[in-house]
XYZ file of N, CA and C in Angstrom:
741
model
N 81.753 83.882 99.702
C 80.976 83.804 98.477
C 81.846 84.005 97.251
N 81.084 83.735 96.033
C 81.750 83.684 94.906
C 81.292 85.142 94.256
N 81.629 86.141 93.943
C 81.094 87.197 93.521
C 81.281 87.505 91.902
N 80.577 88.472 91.263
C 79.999 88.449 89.778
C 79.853 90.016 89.452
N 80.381 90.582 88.521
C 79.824 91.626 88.107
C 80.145 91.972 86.262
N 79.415 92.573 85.862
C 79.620 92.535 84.353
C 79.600 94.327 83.897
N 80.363 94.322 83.429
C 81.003 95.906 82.573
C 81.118 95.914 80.918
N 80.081 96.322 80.949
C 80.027 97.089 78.645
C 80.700 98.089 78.831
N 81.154 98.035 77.928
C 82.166 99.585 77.199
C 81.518 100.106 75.927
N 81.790 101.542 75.924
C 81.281 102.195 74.825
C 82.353 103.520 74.610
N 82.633 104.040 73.318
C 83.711 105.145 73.789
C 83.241 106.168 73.253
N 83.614 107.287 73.868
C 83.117 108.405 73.546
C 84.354 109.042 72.834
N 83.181 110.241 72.467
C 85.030 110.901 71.249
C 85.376 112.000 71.602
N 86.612 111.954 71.136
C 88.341 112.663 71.617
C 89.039 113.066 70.679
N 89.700 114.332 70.826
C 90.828 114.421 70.098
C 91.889 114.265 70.616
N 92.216 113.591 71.751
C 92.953 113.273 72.068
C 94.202 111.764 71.475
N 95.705 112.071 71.143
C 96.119 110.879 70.645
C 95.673 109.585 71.240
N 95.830 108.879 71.902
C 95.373 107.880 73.120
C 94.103 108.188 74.370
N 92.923 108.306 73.758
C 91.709 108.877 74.392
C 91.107 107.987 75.239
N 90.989 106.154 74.682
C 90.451 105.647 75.761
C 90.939 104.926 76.487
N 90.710 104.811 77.972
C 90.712 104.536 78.947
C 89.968 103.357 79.938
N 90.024 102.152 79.911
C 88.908 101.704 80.740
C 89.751 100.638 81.519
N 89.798 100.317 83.155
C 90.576 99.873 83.853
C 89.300 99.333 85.080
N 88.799 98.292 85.017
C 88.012 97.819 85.576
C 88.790 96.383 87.152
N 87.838 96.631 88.127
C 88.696 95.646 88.921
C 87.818 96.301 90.486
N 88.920 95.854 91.619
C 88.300 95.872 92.767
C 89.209 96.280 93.869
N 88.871 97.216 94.778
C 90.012 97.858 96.025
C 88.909 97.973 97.038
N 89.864 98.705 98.319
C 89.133 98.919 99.007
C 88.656 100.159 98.910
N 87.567 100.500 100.270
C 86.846 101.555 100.339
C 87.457 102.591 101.015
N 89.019 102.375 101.072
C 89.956 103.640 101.992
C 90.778 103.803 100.630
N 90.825 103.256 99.578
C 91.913 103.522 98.261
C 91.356 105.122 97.620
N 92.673 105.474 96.834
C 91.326 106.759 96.430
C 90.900 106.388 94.598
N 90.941 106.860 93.356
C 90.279 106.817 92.628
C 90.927 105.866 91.727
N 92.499 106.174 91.716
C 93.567 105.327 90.883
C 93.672 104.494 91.015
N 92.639 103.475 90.132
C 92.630 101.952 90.042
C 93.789 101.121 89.952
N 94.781 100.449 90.854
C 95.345 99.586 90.468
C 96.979 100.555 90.689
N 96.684 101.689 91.120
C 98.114 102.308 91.511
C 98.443 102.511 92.896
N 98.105 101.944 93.755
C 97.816 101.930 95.496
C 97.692 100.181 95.452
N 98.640 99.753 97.296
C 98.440 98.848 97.487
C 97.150 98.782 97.884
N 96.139 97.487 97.294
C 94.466 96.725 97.624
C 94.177 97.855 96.764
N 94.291 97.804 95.733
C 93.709 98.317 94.563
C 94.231 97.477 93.389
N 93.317 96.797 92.706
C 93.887 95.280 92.038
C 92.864 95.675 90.615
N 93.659 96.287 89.465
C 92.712 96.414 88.076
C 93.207 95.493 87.365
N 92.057 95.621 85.937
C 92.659 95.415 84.994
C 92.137 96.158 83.661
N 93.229 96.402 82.799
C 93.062 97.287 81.590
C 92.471 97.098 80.508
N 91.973 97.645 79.352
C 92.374 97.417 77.893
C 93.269 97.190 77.167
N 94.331 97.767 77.787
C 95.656 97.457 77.229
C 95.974 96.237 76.887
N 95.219 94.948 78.143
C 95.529 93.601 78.127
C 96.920 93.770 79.612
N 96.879 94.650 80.127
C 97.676 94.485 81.509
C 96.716 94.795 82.753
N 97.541 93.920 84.171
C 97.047 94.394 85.091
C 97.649 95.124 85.970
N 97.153 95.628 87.209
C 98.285 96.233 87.924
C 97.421 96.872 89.106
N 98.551 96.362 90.351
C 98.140 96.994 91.631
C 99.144 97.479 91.941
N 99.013 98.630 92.874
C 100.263 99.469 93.578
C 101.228 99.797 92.511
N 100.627 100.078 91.424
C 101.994 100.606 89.792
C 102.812 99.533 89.454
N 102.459 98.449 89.247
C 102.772 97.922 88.749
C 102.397 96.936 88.188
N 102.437 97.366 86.946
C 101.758 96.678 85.687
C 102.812 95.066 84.956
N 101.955 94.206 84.817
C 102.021 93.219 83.829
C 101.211 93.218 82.947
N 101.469 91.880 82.029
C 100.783 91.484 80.874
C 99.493 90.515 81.554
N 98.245 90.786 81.320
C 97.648 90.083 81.140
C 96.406 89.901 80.341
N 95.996 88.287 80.061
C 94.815 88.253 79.683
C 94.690 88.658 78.020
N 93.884 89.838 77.730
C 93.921 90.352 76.167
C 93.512 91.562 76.509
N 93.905 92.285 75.590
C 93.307 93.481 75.062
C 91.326 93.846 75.146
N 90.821 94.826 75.466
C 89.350 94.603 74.901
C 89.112 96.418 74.857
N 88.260 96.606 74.321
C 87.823 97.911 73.701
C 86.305 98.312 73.554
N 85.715 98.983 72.592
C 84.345 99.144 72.465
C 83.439 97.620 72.299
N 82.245 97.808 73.128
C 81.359 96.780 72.885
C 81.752 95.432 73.316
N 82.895 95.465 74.251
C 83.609 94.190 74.599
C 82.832 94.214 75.901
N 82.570 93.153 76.838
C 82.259 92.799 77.731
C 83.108 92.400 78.948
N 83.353 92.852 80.113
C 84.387 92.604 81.168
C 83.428 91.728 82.351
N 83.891 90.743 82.383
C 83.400 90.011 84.008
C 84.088 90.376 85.069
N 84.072 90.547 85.817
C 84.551 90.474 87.409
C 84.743 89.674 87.900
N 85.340 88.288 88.253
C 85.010 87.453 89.506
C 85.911 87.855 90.491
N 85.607 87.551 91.602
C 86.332 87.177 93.261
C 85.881 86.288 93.761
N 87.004 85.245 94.235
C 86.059 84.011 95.031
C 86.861 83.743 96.630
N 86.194 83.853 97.139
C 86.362 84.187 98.684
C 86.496 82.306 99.232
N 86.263 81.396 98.369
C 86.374 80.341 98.501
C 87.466 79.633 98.604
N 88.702 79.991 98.618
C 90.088 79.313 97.996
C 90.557 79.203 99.371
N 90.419 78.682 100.217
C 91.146 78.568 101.484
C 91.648 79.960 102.112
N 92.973 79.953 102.307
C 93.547 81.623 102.697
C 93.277 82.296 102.169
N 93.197 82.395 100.476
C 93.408 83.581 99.707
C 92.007 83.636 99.308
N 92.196 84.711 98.284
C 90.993 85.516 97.781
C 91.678 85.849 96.276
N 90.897 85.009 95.633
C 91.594 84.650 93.866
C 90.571 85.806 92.872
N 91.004 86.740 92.028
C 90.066 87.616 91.783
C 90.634 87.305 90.117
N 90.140 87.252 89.033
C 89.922 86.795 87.706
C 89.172 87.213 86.643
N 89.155 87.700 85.514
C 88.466 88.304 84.899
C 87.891 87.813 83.712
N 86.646 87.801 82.792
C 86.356 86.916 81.650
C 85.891 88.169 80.606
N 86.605 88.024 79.363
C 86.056 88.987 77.960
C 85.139 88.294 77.148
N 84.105 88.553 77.355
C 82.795 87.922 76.419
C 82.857 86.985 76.733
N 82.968 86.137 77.478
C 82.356 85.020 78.345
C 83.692 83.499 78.325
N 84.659 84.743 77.969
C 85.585 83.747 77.805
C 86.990 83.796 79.275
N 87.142 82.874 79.974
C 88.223 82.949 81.002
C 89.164 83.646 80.868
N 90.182 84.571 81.440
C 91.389 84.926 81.353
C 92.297 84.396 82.412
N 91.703 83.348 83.280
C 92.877 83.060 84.221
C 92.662 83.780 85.934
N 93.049 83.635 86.333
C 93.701 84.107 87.894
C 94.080 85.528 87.528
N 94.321 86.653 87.770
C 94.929 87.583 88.079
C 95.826 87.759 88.967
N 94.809 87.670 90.382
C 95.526 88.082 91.808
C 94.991 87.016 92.552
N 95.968 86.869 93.788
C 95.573 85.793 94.822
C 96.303 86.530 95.938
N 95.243 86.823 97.154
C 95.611 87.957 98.125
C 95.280 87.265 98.996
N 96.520 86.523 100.337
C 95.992 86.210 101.456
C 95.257 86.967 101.992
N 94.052 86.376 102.908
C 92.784 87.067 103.708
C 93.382 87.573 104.515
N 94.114 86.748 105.763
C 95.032 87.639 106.365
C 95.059 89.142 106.427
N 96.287 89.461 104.958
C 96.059 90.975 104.371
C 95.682 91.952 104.654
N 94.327 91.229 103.907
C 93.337 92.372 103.694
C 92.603 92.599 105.153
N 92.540 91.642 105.767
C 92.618 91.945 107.547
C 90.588 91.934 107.465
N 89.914 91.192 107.021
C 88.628 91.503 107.106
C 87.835 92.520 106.274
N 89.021 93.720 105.389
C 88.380 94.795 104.918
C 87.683 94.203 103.525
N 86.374 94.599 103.654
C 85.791 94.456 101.981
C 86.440 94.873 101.075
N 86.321 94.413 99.836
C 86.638 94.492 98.124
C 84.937 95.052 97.809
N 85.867 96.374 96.919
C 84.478 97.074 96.421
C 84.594 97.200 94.859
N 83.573 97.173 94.096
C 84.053 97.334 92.622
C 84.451 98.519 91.990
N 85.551 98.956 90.944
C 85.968 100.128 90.710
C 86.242 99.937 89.509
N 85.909 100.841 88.563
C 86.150 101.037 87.372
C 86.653 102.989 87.532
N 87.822 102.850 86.475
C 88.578 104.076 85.837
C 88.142 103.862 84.488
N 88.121 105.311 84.072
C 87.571 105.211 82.625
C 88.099 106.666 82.122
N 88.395 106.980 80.978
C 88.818 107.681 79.967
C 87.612 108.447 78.869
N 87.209 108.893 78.854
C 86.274 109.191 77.486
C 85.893 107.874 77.084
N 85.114 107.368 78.349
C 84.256 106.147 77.803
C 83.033 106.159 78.019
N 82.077 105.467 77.917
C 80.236 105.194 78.800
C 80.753 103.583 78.855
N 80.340 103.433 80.385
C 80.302 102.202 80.666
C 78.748 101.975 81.413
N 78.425 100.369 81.063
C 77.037 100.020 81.722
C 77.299 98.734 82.969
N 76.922 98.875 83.855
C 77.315 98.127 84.658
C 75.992 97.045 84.871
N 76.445 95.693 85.204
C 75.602 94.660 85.374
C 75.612 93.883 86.754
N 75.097 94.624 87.807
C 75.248 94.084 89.128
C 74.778 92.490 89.681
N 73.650 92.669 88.723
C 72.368 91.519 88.681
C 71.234 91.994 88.829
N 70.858 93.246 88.071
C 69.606 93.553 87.641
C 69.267 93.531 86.668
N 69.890 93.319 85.730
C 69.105 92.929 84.187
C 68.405 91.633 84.476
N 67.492 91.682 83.580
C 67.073 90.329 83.369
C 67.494 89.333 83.255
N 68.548 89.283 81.597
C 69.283 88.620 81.031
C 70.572 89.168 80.860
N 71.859 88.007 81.210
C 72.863 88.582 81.289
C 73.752 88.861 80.297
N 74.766 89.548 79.981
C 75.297 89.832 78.414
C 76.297 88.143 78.237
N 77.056 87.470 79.702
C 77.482 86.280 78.687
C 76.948 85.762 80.368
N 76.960 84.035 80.070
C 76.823 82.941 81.089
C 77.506 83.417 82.309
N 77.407 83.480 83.659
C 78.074 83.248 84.719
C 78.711 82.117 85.103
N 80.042 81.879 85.013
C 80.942 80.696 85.702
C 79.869 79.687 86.792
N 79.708 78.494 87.028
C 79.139 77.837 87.909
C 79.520 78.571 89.442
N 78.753 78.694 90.472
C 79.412 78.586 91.526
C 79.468 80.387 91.818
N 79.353 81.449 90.935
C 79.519 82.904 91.038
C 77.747 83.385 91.796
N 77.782 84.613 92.289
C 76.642 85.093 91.970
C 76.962 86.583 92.317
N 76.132 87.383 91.439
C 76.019 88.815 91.218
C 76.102 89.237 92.772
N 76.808 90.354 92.670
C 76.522 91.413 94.032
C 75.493 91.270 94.536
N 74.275 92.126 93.349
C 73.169 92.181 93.883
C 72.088 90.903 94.477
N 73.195 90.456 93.901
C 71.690 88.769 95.067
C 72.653 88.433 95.956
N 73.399 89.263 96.368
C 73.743 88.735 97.740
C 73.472 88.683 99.058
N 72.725 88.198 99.812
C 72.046 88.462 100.668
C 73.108 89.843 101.384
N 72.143 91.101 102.663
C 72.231 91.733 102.534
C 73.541 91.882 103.917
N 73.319 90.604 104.864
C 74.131 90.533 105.452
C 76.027 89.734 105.169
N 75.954 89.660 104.046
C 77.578 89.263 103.455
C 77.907 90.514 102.727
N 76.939 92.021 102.987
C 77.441 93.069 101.762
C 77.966 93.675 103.104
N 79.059 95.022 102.653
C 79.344 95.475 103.755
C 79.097 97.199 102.601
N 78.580 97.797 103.964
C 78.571 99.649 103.313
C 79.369 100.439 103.433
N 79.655 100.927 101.700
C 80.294 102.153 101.656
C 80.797 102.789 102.749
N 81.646 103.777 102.777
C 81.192 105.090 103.184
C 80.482 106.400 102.990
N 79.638 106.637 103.642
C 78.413 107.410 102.974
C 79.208 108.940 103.055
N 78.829 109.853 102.459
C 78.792 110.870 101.786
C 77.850 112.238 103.173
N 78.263 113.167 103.134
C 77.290 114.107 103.991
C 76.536 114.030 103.459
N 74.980 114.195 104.302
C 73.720 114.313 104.231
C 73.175 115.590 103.245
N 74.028 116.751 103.679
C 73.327 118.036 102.845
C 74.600 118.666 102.912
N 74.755 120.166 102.174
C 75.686 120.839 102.280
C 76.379 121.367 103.686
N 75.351 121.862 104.456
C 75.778 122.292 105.943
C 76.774 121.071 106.418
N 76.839 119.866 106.351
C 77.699 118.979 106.427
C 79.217 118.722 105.980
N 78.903 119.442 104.907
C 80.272 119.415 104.235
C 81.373 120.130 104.922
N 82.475 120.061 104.738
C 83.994 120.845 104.884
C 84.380 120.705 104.071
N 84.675 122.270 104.247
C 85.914 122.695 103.114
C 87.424 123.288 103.713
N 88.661 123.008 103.390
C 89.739 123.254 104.114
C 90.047 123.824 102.658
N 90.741 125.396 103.018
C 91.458 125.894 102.228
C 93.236 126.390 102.335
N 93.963 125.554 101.931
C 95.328 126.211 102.118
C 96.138 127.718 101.679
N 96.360 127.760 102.899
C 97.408 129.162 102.948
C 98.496 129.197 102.836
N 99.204 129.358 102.260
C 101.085 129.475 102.265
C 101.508 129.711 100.914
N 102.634 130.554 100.928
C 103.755 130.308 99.719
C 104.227 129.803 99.111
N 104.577 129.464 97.579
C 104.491 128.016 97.242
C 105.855 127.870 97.798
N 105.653 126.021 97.889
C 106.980 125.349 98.192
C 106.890 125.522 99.785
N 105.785 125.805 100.538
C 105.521 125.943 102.020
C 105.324 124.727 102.184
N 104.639 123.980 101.462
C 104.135 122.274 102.209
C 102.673 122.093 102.145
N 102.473 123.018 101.771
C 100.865 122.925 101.759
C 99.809 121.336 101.067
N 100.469 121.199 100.167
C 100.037 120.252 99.446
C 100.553 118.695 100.127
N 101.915 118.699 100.509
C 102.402 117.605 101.596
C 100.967 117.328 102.642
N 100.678 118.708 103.341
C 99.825 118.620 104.699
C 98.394 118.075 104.131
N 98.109 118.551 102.933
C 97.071 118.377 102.311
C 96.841 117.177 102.181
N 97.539 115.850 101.182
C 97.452 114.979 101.375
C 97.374 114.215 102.546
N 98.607 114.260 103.647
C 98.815 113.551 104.672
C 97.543 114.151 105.365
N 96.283 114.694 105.477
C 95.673 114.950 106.037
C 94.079 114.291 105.734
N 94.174 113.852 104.211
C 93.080 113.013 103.348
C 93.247 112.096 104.063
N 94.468 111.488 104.085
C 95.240 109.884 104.616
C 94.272 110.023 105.907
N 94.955 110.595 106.446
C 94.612 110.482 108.006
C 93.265 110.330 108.729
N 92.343 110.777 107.530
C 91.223 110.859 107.766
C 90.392 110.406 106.455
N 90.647 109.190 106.621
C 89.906 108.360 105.217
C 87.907 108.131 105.257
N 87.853 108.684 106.324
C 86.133 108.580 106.672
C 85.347 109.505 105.892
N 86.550 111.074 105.871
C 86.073 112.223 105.312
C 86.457 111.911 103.564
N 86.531 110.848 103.227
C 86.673 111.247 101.932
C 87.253 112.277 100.966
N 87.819 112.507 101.818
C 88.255 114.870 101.278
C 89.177 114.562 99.526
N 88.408 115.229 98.705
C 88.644 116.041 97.569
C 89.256 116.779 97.588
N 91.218 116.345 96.983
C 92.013 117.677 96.915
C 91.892 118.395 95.747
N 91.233 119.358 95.499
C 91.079 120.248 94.183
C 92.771 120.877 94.089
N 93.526 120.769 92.866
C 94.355 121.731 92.863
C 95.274 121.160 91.823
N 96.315 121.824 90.999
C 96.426 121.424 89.902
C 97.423 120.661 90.078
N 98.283 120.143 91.390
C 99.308 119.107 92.006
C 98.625 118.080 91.549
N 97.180 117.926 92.436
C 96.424 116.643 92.033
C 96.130 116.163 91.213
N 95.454 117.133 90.402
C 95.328 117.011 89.021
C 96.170 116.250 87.994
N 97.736 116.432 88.210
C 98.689 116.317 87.563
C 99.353 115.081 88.052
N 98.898 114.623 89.315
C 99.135 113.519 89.780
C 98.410 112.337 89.203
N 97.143 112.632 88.615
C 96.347 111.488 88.312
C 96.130 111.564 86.870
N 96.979 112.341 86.290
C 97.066 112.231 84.586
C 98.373 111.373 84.221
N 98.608 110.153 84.752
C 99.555 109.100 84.574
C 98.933 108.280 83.617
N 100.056 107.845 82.608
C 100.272 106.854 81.634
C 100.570 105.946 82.152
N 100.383 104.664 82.178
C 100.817 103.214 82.624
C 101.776 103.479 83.976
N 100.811 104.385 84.892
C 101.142 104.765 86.531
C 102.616 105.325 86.512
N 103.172 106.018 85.020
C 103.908 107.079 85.222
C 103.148 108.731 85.128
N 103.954 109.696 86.050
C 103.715 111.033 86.024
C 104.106 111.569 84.879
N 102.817 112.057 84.342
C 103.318 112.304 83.009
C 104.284 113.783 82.582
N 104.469 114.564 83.814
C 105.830 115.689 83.512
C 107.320 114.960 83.050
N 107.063 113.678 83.213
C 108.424 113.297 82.592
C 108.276 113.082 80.931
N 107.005 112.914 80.666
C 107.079 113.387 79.398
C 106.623 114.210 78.565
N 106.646 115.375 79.205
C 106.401 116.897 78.901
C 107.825 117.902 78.875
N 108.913 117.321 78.948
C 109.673 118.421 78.539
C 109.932 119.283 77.418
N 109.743 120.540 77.907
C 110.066 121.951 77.214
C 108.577 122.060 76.948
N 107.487 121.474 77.628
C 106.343 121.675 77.510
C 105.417 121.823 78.411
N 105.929 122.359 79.331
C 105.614 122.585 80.987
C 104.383 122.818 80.864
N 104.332 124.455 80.217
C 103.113 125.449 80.356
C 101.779 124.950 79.930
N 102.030 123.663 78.806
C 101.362 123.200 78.279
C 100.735 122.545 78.830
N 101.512 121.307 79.744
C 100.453 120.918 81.227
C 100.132 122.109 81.900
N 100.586 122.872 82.554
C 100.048 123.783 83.256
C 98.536 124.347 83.307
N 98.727 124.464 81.666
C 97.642 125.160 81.398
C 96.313 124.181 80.869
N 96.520 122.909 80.695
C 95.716 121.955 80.476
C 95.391 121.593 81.807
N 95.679 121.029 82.978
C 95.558 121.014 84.570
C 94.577 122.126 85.140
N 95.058 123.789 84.767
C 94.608 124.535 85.533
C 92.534 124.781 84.632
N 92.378 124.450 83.491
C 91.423 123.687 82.295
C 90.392 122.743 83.663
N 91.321 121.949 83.878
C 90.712 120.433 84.624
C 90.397 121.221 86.482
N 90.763 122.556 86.620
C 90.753 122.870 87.919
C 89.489 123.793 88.039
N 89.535 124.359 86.808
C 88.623 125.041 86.771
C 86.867 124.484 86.504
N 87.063 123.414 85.576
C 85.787 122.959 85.736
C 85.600 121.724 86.951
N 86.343 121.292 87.599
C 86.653 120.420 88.911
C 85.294 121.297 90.063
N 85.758 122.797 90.277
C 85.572 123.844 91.031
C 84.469 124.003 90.538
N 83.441 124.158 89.310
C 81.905 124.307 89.049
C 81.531 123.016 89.543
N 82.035 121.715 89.314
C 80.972 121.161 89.796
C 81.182 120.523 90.846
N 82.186 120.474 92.178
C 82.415 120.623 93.165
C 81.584 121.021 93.770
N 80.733 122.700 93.302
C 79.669 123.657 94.273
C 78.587 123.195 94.224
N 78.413 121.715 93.369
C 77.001 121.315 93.168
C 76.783 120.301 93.585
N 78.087 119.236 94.496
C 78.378 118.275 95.179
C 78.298 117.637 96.525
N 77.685 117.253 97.312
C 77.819 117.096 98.452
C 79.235 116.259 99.317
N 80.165 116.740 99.233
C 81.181 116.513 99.393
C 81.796 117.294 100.560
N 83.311 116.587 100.954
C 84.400 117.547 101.624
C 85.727 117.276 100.897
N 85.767 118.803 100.605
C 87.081 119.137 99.611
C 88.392 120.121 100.348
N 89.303 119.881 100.061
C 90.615 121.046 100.400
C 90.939 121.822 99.058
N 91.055 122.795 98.857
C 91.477 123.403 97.805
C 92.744 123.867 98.505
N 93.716 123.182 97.588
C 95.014 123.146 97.319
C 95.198 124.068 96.845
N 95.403 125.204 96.215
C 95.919 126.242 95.028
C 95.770 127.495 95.136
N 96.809 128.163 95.080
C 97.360 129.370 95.930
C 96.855 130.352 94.762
């Protein structure tokens, strides 16, 4: 099938120098949140770049508040799987073209990263759509129910959940085991709380941003351990399985 989805932007406010954020596109359902920094994780930015597995090009244009993002994927192209994006109803081209092969049968799910934004998503339940659909596309949601494939679902109630908490000294490995242990078990979805992680996913154009924090360590430190602490309130209100990383 030819698939369709539509993304509004709206930004919310920051005092932050460079506050918004919006990186819209499609991975799989074993990737974790970082759009477009993992191989089969295929975004694209505001910036006007795209990028899978960290590495970014130029594409397309720039777009910002009140701009409109299309989605396409078309499963139609012989081997590959051509995925393309339109700003207010206007083409940007090809992006990516991913032999099927590859991806080995695994579904493409939609993913948006966002920054201090509100985004509205358009599956195919509005009525009316914000621009024309390409000939030949159709929305997620009218896709019949046997070409959709499901998530991975989430525990039922709390008694379900796990929680793994690490023990050791720093510089023991804890956080190594931690990850390689998410990996290993991509069904459980597991949430590493801890300010490694944290600090892992506060990348600029899929660099770590301690390289540009020198002589200003504490300053991440203490902005991270900020993001750990409210991570941890609403974690307890989550039906999830998490590892808390942090000694």
């Amino acid at each position: 099938p030819q698939v369709n989805e539509e993304i509004s932007v709206k930004h919310l406010p920051s005092t932050e120098p460079d506050p918004h954020v919006v990186r819209v596109g499609w991975s799989l359902d074993s990737c974790s949140t970082q759009l477009g920094e993992e191989p089969f994780s295929y975004g694209y930015g505001g910036t006007g770049k795209k990028s899978t597995n960290c590495k970014f090009e130029n594409y397309g244009e720039t777009f910002a508040e009140n701009d409109v993002i299309a989605c396409l994927v078309d499963f139609e192209c012989g081997e590959e799987v051509e995925m393309s994006f339109m700003k207010n109803g206007k083409w940007l081209g090809v992006a990516y073209r991913v032999r099927k092969e590859v991806l080995g049968g695994r579904a493409l799910f939609p993913h948006v990263l966002v920054k201090n934004c509100a985004i509205e998503f358009n599956f195919g339940q509005r009525e009316e759509t914000y621009f024309s659909v390409p000939p030949g596309f159709t929305f997620i949601q009218h896709l019949p129910l046997a070409d959709r494939v499901r998530g991975t679902l989430g525990p039922k109630s709390k008694a379900e959940c796990e929680i793994l908490m690490m023990v050791g000294l720093p510089a023991a490995g804890k956080t190594t085991w931690a990850v390689k242990h998410a990996a290993a078990n991509p069904s459980k979805k597991y949430n590493i709380l801890g300010t490694n992680a944290i600090m892992d996913k506060m990348r600029v154009m899929g660099l770590r941003r301690q390289r540009n924090y020198a002589g200003r360590w504490d300053v991440l430190i203490q902005q991270a351990t900020q993001c750990l602490n409210r991570l941890i309130q609403i974690a307890a209100r989550k039906k999830r399985n998490y590892i808390l990383d942090q000694v």
